[in-house]
Amino acid sequence: NAGVTQTPKFQVLKTGQSMTLQCAQDMNHEYMSWYRQDPGMGLRLIHYSVGAGITDQGEVPNGYNVSRSTTEDFPLRLLSAAPSQTSVYFCASSRGGSGANVLTFGAGSRLTVL
Amino acid sequence: TQLLEQSPQFLSIQEGENLTVYCNSSSVFSSLQWYRQEPGEGPVLLVTVVTGGEVKKLKRLTFQFGDARKDSSLHITAAQPGDTGLYLCRSRGSTLGRLYFGRGTQLTVWP
């Protein structure tokens, strides 16, 4: 079982460049989300989706866009990268958006913005 | 504003010691989960608690949900180096889908 697949695993960008972090899940999960993890800050929710065609903002959405055209895919776009976006990004999915559903995480994408 | 407050932020102990970490909030949780994250990996679920006063055991790990459902604790008995990792609690905000994590407790167990 592939679970949640994130690509790329590592990426270096220059300030102002754009890129997309890919996330795909093969578990038919309705709920998908993106988190960023910085030292001492735990996991902070960027954007989430409770189903195809539905997205909403989390705690730290500025500078990021998402779309959910299919159940399987939930890409995260950085339109104009800034050094403050240097972080490790995790995609996660679950059957639903309640607090009792199990979140399955990808392996993470480490992004450095110079 | 942090929905979930975890303490301590760092904990470094010797193998065989016992420890307790905490997750607290001013809000009532409908449910709460604990995850463990190892370096270079995503977090993995340890337990879900849903009932006030609930106690769940997972081998040497004991999870407790406060009676008022505003706090939770994780107790590890006779810690082992394999317990090393970042322990995170997670709950849901007022909006379905808004799932928040605490900042975590970084546990290091030395042999």
mmCIF file of C-alpha atoms in Angstrom:
data_model
loop_
_atom_site.group_PDB
_atom_site.id
_atom_site.type_symbol
_atom_site.label_atom_id
_atom_site.label_comp_id
_atom_site.label_asym_id
_atom_site.label_seq_id
_atom_site.Cartn_x
_atom_site.Cartn_y
_atom_site.Cartn_z
ATOM 1 C CA ASN A 1 0.000 0.000 0.000
ATOM 2 C CA ALA A 2 1.409 3.362 -1.047
ATOM 3 C CA GLY A 3 -0.600 5.423 1.443
ATOM 4 C CA VAL A 4 0.277 9.108 1.098
ATOM 5 C CA THR A 5 2.963 9.989 -1.422
ATOM 6 C CA GLN A 6 4.677 13.370 -1.425
ATOM 7 C CA THR A 7 7.059 14.708 -4.047
ATOM 8 C CA PRO A 8 9.653 16.068 -4.150
ATOM 9 C CA LYS A 9 11.377 15.007 -0.955
ATOM 10 C CA PHE A 10 13.860 17.867 -1.123
ATOM 11 C CA GLN A 11 13.751 21.178 -2.993
ATOM 12 C CA VAL A 12 15.846 24.343 -3.015
ATOM 13 C CA LEU A 13 14.302 27.506 -4.401
ATOM 14 C CA LYS A 14 15.391 31.082 -4.855
ATOM 15 C CA THR A 15 13.280 33.884 -3.457
ATOM 16 C CA GLY A 16 10.453 34.704 -5.855
ATOM 17 C CA GLN A 17 10.365 31.340 -7.608
ATOM 18 C CA SER A 18 7.205 29.284 -7.714
ATOM 19 C CA MET A 19 6.740 25.575 -7.237
ATOM 20 C CA THR A 20 4.182 22.903 -6.459
ATOM 21 C CA LEU A 21 4.451 20.229 -3.814
ATOM 22 C CA GLN A 22 2.552 17.156 -4.917
ATOM 23 C CA CYS A 23 0.485 14.942 -2.643
ATOM 24 C CA ALA A 24 -1.417 11.825 -3.650
ATOM 25 C CA GLN A 25 -3.248 9.210 -1.602
ATOM 26 C CA ASP A 26 -4.660 5.860 -2.685
ATOM 27 C CA MET A 27 -6.907 5.170 0.314
ATOM 28 C CA ASN A 28 -10.010 6.955 -1.024
ATOM 29 C CA HIS A 29 -9.818 9.419 1.851
ATOM 30 C CA GLU A 30 -12.159 12.377 1.699
ATOM 31 C CA TYR A 31 -10.046 14.602 3.940
ATOM 32 C CA MET A 32 -6.611 15.902 2.966
ATOM 33 C CA SER A 33 -4.433 18.570 4.531
ATOM 34 C CA TRP A 34 -1.082 20.286 4.408
ATOM 35 C CA TYR A 35 1.033 21.121 7.451
ATOM 36 C CA ARG A 36 4.338 22.845 7.847
ATOM 37 C CA GLN A 37 6.744 21.936 10.598
ATOM 38 C CA ASP A 38 9.316 24.346 11.967
ATOM 39 C CA PRO A 39 11.598 23.749 14.962
ATOM 40 C CA GLY A 40 9.714 24.159 18.231
ATOM 41 C CA MET A 41 6.435 24.922 16.467
ATOM 42 C CA GLY A 42 4.882 21.499 16.083
ATOM 43 C CA LEU A 43 2.701 21.083 12.989
ATOM 44 C CA ARG A 44 0.751 24.086 11.733
ATOM 45 C CA LEU A 45 -2.185 23.632 9.401
ATOM 46 C CA ILE A 46 -1.848 25.472 6.071
ATOM 47 C CA HIS A 47 -4.883 24.372 4.037
ATOM 48 C CA TYR A 48 -7.257 21.476 4.117
ATOM 49 C CA SER A 49 -9.969 19.852 2.047
ATOM 50 C CA VAL A 50 -12.971 17.836 3.185
ATOM 51 C CA GLY A 51 -13.666 16.532 -0.303
ATOM 52 C CA ALA A 52 -13.063 17.055 -4.010
ATOM 53 C CA GLY A 53 -13.801 20.645 -5.008
ATOM 54 C CA ILE A 54 -13.770 21.914 -1.412
ATOM 55 C CA THR A 55 -10.814 23.650 0.229
ATOM 56 C CA ASP A 56 -10.400 25.928 3.223
ATOM 57 C CA GLN A 57 -7.687 27.822 5.041
ATOM 58 C CA GLY A 58 -5.904 26.663 8.155
ATOM 59 C CA GLU A 59 -3.731 28.559 10.616
ATOM 60 C CA VAL A 60 -1.008 29.775 8.237
ATOM 61 C CA PRO A 61 -2.432 29.997 4.687
ATOM 62 C CA ASN A 62 -0.683 33.132 3.430
ATOM 63 C CA GLY A 63 1.626 32.529 0.474
ATOM 64 C CA TYR A 64 0.110 29.135 -0.366
ATOM 65 C CA ASN A 65 -2.634 27.982 -2.717
ATOM 66 C CA VAL A 66 -4.331 24.608 -2.998
ATOM 67 C CA SER A 67 -6.886 22.902 -5.202
ATOM 68 C CA ARG A 68 -8.687 19.569 -4.987
ATOM 69 C CA SER A 69 -9.889 18.507 -8.416
ATOM 70 C CA THR A 70 -9.825 14.790 -7.565
ATOM 71 C CA THR A 71 -10.181 12.756 -4.389
ATOM 72 C CA GLU A 72 -6.633 11.444 -4.765
ATOM 73 C CA ASP A 73 -4.587 14.607 -5.284
ATOM 74 C CA PHE A 74 -4.041 17.733 -3.204
ATOM 75 C CA PRO A 75 -1.174 19.873 -4.533
ATOM 76 C CA LEU A 76 0.253 22.800 -2.569
ATOM 77 C CA ARG A 77 1.455 25.777 -4.601
ATOM 78 C CA LEU A 78 3.930 28.423 -3.583
ATOM 79 C CA LEU A 79 3.398 31.331 -5.966
ATOM 80 C CA SER A 80 6.399 33.464 -4.954
ATOM 81 C CA ALA A 81 8.670 31.701 -2.487
ATOM 82 C CA ALA A 82 10.064 33.597 0.499
ATOM 83 C CA PRO A 83 12.783 32.563 2.975
ATOM 84 C CA SER A 84 10.075 32.386 5.679
ATOM 85 C CA GLN A 85 8.631 29.439 3.788
ATOM 86 C CA THR A 86 11.729 27.343 4.446
ATOM 87 C CA SER A 87 10.267 24.399 6.316
ATOM 88 C CA VAL A 88 9.343 20.735 6.207
ATOM 89 C CA TYR A 89 5.933 20.192 4.657
ATOM 90 C CA PHE A 90 3.681 17.255 5.418
ATOM 91 C CA CYS A 91 0.614 16.138 3.585
ATOM 92 C CA ALA A 92 -1.899 14.047 5.525
ATOM 93 C CA SER A 93 -5.203 12.369 4.761
ATOM 94 C CA SER A 94 -8.008 10.678 6.656
ATOM 95 C CA ARG A 95 -11.461 9.262 6.057
ATOM 96 C CA GLY A 96 -13.092 12.384 7.430
ATOM 97 C CA GLY A 97 -12.332 15.720 9.043
ATOM 98 C CA SER A 98 -13.325 14.880 12.600
ATOM 99 C CA GLY A 99 -10.832 14.793 15.426
ATOM 100 C CA ALA A 100 -11.310 11.043 15.852
ATOM 101 C CA ASN A 101 -10.250 10.059 12.336
ATOM 102 C CA VAL A 102 -6.726 8.701 11.936
ATOM 103 C CA LEU A 103 -4.421 10.983 9.995
ATOM 104 C CA THR A 104 -2.003 9.211 7.664
ATOM 105 C CA PHE A 105 1.029 11.294 6.823
ATOM 106 C CA GLY A 106 3.396 11.393 3.902
ATOM 107 C CA ALA A 107 7.149 11.260 4.465
ATOM 108 C CA GLY A 108 7.540 15.025 4.181
ATOM 109 C CA SER A 109 9.065 17.495 1.744
ATOM 110 C CA ARG A 110 11.971 19.631 2.916
ATOM 111 C CA LEU A 111 11.949 23.022 1.224
ATOM 112 C CA THR A 112 14.743 25.580 1.452
ATOM 113 C CA VAL A 113 14.236 29.085 0.076
ATOM 114 C CA LEU A 114 17.413 31.095 -0.427
ATOM 115 C CA THR B 1 -3.157 31.586 19.996
ATOM 116 C CA GLN B 2 -2.170 27.978 20.559
ATOM 117 C CA LEU B 3 -5.253 25.798 20.928
ATOM 118 C CA LEU B 4 -3.219 23.004 22.489
ATOM 119 C CA GLU B 5 -0.430 23.589 25.000
ATOM 120 C CA GLN B 6 2.060 20.790 25.497
ATOM 121 C CA SER B 7 4.582 20.480 28.287
ATOM 122 C CA PRO B 8 7.389 20.055 28.775
ATOM 123 C CA GLN B 9 8.803 21.129 25.433
ATOM 124 C CA PHE B 10 11.946 19.016 25.928
ATOM 125 C CA LEU B 11 12.593 15.998 28.106
ATOM 126 C CA SER B 12 15.868 14.104 28.361
ATOM 127 C CA ILE B 13 15.995 11.048 30.586
ATOM 128 C CA GLN B 14 17.903 7.826 31.195
ATOM 129 C CA GLU B 15 16.644 4.436 30.133
ATOM 130 C CA GLY B 16 14.402 2.895 32.771
ATOM 131 C CA GLU B 17 12.981 6.157 34.110
ATOM 132 C CA ASN B 18 9.290 7.028 34.095
ATOM 133 C CA LEU B 19 7.908 10.225 32.575
ATOM 134 C CA THR B 20 4.684 12.097 31.972
ATOM 135 C CA VAL B 21 3.927 14.667 29.285
ATOM 136 C CA TYR B 22 0.866 16.862 29.135
ATOM 137 C CA CYS B 23 -1.530 18.400 26.644
ATOM 138 C CA ASN B 24 -3.862 21.139 27.850
ATOM 139 C CA SER B 25 -6.410 23.549 26.451
ATOM 140 C CA SER B 26 -8.922 26.093 27.674
ATOM 141 C CA SER B 27 -11.459 24.518 25.306
ATOM 142 C CA VAL B 28 -13.310 21.264 25.668
ATOM 143 C CA PHE B 29 -12.136 18.559 23.279
ATOM 144 C CA SER B 30 -14.611 16.339 21.475
ATOM 145 C CA SER B 31 -11.728 13.899 21.126
ATOM 146 C CA LEU B 32 -7.960 13.975 21.342
ATOM 147 C CA GLN B 33 -5.214 12.027 19.692
ATOM 148 C CA TRP B 34 -1.559 11.408 20.484
ATOM 149 C CA TYR B 35 1.007 10.919 17.737
ATOM 150 C CA ARG B 36 4.699 10.093 17.799
ATOM 151 C CA GLN B 37 7.091 11.378 15.177
ATOM 152 C CA GLU B 38 10.553 9.991 14.575
ATOM 153 C CA PRO B 39 13.266 11.946 12.754
ATOM 154 C CA GLY B 40 12.728 12.172 9.020
ATOM 155 C CA GLU B 41 9.253 10.682 9.140
ATOM 156 C CA GLY B 42 5.676 11.803 9.439
ATOM 157 C CA PRO B 43 3.774 11.443 12.726
ATOM 158 C CA VAL B 44 2.107 8.122 13.490
ATOM 159 C CA LEU B 45 -1.022 7.743 15.595
ATOM 160 C CA LEU B 46 -0.594 6.205 19.052
ATOM 161 C CA VAL B 47 -4.107 6.535 20.494
ATOM 162 C CA THR B 48 -7.455 8.304 20.293
ATOM 163 C CA VAL B 49 -9.375 9.210 23.456
ATOM 164 C CA VAL B 50 -12.977 10.370 23.309
ATOM 165 C CA THR B 51 -14.564 9.966 26.758
ATOM 166 C CA GLY B 52 -13.840 12.157 29.779
ATOM 167 C CA GLY B 53 -11.844 10.179 32.351
ATOM 168 C CA GLU B 54 -10.857 7.569 29.796
ATOM 169 C CA VAL B 55 -7.604 5.690 30.329
ATOM 170 C CA LYS B 56 -5.981 3.694 27.561
ATOM 171 C CA LYS B 57 -2.874 1.573 27.777
ATOM 172 C CA LEU B 58 -0.521 0.685 24.973
ATOM 173 C CA LYS B 59 2.207 -1.566 26.416
ATOM 174 C CA ARG B 60 4.302 0.804 28.562
ATOM 175 C CA LEU B 61 2.342 3.887 27.508
ATOM 176 C CA THR B 62 -0.702 5.049 29.479
ATOM 177 C CA PHE B 63 -2.946 7.772 28.090
ATOM 178 C CA GLN B 64 -5.457 9.636 30.204
ATOM 179 C CA PHE B 65 -8.206 12.026 29.133
ATOM 180 C CA GLY B 66 -9.260 14.503 31.787
ATOM 181 C CA ASP B 67 -12.758 14.315 33.237
ATOM 182 C CA ALA B 68 -13.595 17.746 31.812
ATOM 183 C CA ARG B 69 -12.070 16.819 28.444
ATOM 184 C CA LYS B 70 -9.725 19.828 28.535
ATOM 185 C CA ASP B 71 -6.489 17.996 29.224
ATOM 186 C CA SER B 72 -4.683 14.767 28.547
ATOM 187 C CA SER B 73 -1.513 13.094 29.708
ATOM 188 C CA LEU B 74 0.824 10.453 28.387
ATOM 189 C CA HIS B 75 2.795 8.417 30.907
ATOM 190 C CA ILE B 76 5.658 6.155 29.865
ATOM 191 C CA THR B 77 6.895 3.512 32.274
ATOM 192 C CA ALA B 78 10.509 2.326 32.134
ATOM 193 C CA ALA B 79 11.398 4.410 29.096
ATOM 194 C CA GLN B 80 13.577 2.856 26.407
ATOM 195 C CA PRO B 81 15.756 4.476 23.727
ATOM 196 C CA GLY B 82 13.168 3.387 21.170
ATOM 197 C CA ASP B 83 10.680 5.772 22.819
ATOM 198 C CA THR B 84 12.766 8.711 21.624
ATOM 199 C CA GLY B 85 10.754 11.015 19.401
ATOM 200 C CA LEU B 86 8.450 14.005 19.211
ATOM 201 C CA TYR B 87 5.121 13.418 20.950
ATOM 202 C CA LEU B 88 2.268 15.484 19.581
ATOM 203 C CA CYS B 89 -1.316 15.867 20.679
ATOM 204 C CA ARG B 90 -4.030 16.768 18.224
ATOM 205 C CA SER B 91 -7.608 17.850 18.395
ATOM 206 C CA ARG B 92 -10.225 19.582 16.331
ATOM 207 C CA GLY B 93 -11.185 23.215 16.291
ATOM 208 C CA SER B 94 -14.738 24.494 16.067
ATOM 209 C CA THR B 95 -14.825 23.911 12.309
ATOM 210 C CA LEU B 96 -14.899 20.409 10.856
ATOM 211 C CA GLY B 97 -11.559 19.763 9.224
ATOM 212 C CA ARG B 98 -9.575 22.278 11.243
ATOM 213 C CA LEU B 99 -7.327 19.818 13.022
ATOM 214 C CA TYR B 100 -4.710 21.377 15.290
ATOM 215 C CA PHE B 101 -1.559 20.007 16.781
ATOM 216 C CA GLY B 102 0.288 21.123 19.877
ATOM 217 C CA ARG B 103 3.941 22.104 19.580
ATOM 218 C CA GLY B 104 5.008 18.732 20.900
ATOM 219 C CA THR B 105 7.307 17.291 23.530
ATOM 220 C CA GLN B 106 10.717 16.206 22.263
ATOM 221 C CA LEU B 107 11.693 13.134 24.279
ATOM 222 C CA THR B 108 15.218 11.739 24.314
ATOM 223 C CA VAL B 109 15.909 8.514 26.182
ATOM 224 C CA TRP B 110 19.592 7.776 26.731
ATOM 225 C CA PRO B 111 20.848 4.196 27.079
#
